[in-house]
PDB file of C-alpha atoms in Angstrom:
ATOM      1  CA  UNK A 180    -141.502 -20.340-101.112  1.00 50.00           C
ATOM      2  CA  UNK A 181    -144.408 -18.529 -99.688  1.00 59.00           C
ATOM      3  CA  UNK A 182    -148.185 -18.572-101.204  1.00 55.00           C
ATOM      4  CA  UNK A 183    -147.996 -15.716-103.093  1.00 58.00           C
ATOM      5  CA  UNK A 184    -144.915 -17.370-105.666  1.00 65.00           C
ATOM      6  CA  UNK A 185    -147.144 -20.855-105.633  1.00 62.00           C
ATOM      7  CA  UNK A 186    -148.220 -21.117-108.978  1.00 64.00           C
ATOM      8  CA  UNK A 187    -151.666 -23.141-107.667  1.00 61.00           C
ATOM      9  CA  UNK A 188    -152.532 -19.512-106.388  1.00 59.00           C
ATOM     10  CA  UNK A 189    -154.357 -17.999-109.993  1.00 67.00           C
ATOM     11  CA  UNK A 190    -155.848 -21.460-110.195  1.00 59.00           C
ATOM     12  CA  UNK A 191    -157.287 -21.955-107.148  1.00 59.00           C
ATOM     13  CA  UNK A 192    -159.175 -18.349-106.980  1.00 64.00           C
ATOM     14  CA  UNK A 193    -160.456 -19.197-110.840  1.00 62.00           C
ATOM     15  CA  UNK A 194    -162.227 -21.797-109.372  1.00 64.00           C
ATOM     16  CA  UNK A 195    -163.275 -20.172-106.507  1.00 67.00           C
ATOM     17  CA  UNK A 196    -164.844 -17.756-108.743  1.00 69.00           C
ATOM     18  CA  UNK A 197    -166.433 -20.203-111.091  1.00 75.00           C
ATOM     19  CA  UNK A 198    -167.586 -21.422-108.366  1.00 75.00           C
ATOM     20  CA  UNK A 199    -169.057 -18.520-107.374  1.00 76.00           C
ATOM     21  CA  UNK A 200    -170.858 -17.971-110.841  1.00 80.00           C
ATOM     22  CA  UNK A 201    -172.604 -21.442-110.976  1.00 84.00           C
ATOM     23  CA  UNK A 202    -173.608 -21.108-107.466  1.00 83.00           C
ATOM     24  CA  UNK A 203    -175.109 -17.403-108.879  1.00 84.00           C
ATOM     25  CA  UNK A 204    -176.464 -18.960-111.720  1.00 87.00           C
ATOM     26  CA  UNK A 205    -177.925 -21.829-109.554  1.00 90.00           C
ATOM     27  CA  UNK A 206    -179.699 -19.057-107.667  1.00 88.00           C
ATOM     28  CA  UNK A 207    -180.881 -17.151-110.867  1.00 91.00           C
ATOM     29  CA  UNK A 208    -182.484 -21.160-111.883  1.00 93.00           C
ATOM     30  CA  UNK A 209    -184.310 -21.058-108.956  1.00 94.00           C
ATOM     31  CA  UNK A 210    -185.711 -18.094-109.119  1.00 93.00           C
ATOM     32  CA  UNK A 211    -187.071 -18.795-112.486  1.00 94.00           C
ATOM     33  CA  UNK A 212    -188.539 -21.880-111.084  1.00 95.00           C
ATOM     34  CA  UNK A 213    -190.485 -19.913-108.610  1.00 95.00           C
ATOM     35  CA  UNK A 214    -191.446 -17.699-111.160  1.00 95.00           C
ATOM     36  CA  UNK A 215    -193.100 -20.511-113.631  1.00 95.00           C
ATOM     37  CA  UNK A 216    -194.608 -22.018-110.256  1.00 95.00           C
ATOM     38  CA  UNK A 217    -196.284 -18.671-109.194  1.00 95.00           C
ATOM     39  CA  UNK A 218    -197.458 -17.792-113.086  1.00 95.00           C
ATOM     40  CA  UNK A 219    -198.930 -21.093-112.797  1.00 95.00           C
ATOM     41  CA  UNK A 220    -201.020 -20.453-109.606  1.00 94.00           C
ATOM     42  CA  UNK A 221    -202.000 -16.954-110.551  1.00 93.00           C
ATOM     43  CA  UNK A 222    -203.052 -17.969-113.899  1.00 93.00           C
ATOM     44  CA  UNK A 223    -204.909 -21.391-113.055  1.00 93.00           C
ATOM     45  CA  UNK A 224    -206.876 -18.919-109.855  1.00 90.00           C
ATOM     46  CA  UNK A 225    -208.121 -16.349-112.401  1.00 89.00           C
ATOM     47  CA  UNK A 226    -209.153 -18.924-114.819  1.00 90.00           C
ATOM     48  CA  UNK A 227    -211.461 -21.008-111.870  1.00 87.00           C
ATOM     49  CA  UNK A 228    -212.564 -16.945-111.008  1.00 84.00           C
ATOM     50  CA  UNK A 229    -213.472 -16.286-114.121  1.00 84.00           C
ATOM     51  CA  UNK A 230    -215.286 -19.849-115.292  1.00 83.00           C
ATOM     52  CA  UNK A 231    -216.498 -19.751-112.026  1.00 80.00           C
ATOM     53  CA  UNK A 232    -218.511 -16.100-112.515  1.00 78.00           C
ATOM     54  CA  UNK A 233    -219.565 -16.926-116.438  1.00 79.00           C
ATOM     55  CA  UNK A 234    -221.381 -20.731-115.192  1.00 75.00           C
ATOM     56  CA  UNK A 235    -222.953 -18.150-112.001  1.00 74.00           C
ATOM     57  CA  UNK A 236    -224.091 -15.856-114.488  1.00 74.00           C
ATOM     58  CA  UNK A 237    -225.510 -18.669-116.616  1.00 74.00           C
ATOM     59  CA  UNK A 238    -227.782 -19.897-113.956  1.00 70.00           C
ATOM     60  CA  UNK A 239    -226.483 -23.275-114.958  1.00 62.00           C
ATOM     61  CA  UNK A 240    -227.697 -25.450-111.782  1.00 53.00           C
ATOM     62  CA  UNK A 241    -224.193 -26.115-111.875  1.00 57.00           C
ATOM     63  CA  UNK A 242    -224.249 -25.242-107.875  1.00 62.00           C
ATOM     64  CA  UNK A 243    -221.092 -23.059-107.970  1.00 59.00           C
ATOM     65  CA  UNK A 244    -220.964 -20.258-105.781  1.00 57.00           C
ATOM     66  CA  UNK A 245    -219.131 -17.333-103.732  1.00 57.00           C
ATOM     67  CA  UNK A 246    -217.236 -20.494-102.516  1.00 66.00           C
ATOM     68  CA  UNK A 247    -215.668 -21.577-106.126  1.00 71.00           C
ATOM     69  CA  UNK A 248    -214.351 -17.516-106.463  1.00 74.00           C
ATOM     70  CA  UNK A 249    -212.783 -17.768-103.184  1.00 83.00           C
ATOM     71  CA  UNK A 250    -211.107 -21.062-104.152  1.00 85.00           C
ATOM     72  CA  UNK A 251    -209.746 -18.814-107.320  1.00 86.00           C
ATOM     73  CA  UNK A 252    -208.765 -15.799-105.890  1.00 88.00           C
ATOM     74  CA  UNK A 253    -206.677 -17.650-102.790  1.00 90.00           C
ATOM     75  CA  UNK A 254    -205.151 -19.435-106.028  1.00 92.00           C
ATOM     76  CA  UNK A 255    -204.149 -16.087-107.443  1.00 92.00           C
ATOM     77  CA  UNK A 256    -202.692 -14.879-103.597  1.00 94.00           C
ATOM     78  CA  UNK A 257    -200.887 -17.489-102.661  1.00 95.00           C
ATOM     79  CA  UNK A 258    -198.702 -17.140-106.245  1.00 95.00           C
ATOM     80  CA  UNK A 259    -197.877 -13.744-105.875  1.00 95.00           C
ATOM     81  CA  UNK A 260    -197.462 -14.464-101.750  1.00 96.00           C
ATOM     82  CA  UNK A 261    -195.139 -17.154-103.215  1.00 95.00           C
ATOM     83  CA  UNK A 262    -193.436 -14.995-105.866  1.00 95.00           C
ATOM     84  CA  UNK A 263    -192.703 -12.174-103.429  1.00 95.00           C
ATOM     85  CA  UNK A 264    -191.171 -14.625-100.975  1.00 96.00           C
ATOM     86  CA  UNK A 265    -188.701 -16.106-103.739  1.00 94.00           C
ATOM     87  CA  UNK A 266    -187.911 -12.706-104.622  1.00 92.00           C
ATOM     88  CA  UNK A 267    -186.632 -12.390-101.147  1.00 92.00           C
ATOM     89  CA  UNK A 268    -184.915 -15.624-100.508  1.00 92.00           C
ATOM     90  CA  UNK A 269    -182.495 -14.573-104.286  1.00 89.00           C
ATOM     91  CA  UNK A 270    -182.423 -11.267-103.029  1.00 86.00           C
ATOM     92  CA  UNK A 271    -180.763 -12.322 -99.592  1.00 89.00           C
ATOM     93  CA  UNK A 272    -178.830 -15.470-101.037  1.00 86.00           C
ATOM     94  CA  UNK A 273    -177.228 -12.733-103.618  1.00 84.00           C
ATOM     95  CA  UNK A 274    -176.346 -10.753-100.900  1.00 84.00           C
ATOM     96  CA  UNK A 275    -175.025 -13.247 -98.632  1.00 86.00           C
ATOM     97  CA  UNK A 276    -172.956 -14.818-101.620  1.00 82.00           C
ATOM     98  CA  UNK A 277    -171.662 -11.326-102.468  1.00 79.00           C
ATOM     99  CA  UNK A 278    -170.657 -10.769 -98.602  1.00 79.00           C
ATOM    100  CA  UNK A 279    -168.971 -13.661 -98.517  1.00 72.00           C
ATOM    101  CA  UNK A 280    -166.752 -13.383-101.784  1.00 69.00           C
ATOM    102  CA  UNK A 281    -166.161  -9.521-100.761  1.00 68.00           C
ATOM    103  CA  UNK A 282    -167.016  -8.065-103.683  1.00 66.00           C
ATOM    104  CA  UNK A 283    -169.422  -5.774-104.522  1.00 65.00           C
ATOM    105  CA  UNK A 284    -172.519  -7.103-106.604  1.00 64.00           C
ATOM    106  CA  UNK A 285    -174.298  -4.862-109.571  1.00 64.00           C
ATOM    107  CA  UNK A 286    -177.349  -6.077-108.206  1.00 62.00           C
ATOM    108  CA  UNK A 287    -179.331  -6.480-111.243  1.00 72.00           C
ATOM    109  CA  UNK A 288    -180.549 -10.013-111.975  1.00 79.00           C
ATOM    110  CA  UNK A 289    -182.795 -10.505-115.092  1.00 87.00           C
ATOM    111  CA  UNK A 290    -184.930 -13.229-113.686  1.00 89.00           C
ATOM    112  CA  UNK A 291    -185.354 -10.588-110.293  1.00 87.00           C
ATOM    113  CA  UNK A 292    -186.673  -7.686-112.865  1.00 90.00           C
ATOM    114  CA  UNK A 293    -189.173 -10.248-114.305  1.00 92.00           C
ATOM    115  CA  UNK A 294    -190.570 -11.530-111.181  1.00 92.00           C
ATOM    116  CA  UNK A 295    -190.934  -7.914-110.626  1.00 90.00           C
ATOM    117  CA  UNK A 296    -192.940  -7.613-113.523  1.00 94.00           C
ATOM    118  CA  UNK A 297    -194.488 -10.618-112.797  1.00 93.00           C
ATOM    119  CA  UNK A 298    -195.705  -9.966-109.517  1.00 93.00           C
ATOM    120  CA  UNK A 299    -197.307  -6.122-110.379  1.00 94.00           C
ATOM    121  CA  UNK A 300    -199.628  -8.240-112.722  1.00 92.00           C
ATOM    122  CA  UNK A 301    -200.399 -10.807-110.509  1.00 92.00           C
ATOM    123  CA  UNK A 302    -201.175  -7.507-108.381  1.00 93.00           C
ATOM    124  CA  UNK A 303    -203.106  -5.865-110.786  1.00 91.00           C
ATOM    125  CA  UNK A 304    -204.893  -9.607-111.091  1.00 88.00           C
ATOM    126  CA  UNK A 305    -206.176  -9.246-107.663  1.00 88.00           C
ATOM    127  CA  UNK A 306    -207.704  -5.864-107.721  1.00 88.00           C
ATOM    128  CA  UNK A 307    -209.551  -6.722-111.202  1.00 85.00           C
ATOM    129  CA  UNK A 308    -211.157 -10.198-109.330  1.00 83.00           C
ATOM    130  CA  UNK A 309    -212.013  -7.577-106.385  1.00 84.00           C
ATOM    131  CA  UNK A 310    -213.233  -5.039-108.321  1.00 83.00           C
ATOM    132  CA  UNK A 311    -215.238  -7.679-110.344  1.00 78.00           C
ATOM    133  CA  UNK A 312    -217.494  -7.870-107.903  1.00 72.00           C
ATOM    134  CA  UNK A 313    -217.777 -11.842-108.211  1.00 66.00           C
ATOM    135  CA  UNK A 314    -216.535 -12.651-105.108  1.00 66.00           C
ATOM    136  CA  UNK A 315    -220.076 -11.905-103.639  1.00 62.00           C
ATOM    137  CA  UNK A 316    -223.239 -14.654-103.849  1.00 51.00           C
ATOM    138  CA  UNK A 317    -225.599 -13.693-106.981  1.00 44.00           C
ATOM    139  CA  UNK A 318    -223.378 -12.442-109.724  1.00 46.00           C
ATOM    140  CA  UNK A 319    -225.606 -11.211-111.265  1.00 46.00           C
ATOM    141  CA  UNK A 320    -227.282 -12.815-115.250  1.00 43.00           C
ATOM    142  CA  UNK A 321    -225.532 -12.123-118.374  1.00 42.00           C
ATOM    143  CA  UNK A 322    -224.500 -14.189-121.646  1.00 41.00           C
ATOM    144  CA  UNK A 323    -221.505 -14.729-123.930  1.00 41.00           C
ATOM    145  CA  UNK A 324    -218.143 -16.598-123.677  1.00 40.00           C
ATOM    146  CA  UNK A 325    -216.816 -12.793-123.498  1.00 46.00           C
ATOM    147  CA  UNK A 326    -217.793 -12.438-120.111  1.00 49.00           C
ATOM    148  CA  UNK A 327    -215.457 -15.132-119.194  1.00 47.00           C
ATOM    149  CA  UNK A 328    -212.997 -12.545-118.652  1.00 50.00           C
ATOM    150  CA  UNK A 329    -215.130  -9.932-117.708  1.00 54.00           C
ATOM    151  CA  UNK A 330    -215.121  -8.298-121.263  1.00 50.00           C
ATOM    152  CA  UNK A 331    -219.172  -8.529-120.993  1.00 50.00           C
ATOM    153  CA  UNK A 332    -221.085  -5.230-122.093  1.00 47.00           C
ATOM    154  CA  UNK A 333    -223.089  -5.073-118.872  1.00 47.00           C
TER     155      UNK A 333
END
């Protein structure tokens, strides 16, 4: 009796490749964890930019200054640094995992696609604190809780 008339044969490779799929799926979790961690960051930074730039503008003696944006807008890089480095690590683990099963993978991952989206936003977040102009000492006077986030009319 050689291996290929062992009836163990169909069940062992089913569980190699449900292994396979949890170990994919595993992947796809972390990913998503990354993701919620990197929203987090980029969301929390623009928020401390933006409070930070309506108190300024108040001239609350409140003694926030270029210092407090900084503090924001490192916030806001370091999630999408994060967020581009997790898209990396599933890229590569995908790969590897595909390389070792020797099969070809589609390469489309849903959680991938939305850190993609995720990431051109927290893009676009950094250019609009930039072009804000906030970053700079003396913001400048203005009122409203609109200009919060920078919907001001000035």
């Amino acid at each position: 009796m050689n291996a290929s008339d062992d009836p163990r044969v169909p069940l062992a490779e089913k569980r190699t490749s449900l292994a396979f799929e949890r170990n994919r799926w595993a992947a796809e979790r972390t990913l998503m964890a990354w993701i919620r961690t990197s929203i987090a960051m980029v969301t929390f930074g623009f928020a401390v930019d933006r409070f930070v730039a309506y108190f300024s503008r108040q001239g609350n003696d409140t003694n926030l200054g270029a210092g407090h944006h900084w503090y924001g807008f490192t916030l806001v890089i370091v999630g999408v640094v994060l967020l581009v480095l997790a898209v990396a690590e599933h890229f590569l683990i995908l790969r590897r995992m595909s390389r070792d099963r020797g099969i070809k993978s589609s390469g489309f991952s849903l959680p991938l696609f939305a850190a993609c989206l995720i990431l051109v936003l927290g893009i676009a977040t950094i250019f609009l604190i930039v072009a804000s102009g906030d970053l700079q000492e003396g913001a400048g006077n203005s009122s409203g809780l609109a200009d919060v986030f920078g919907f001001g009319t000035e």
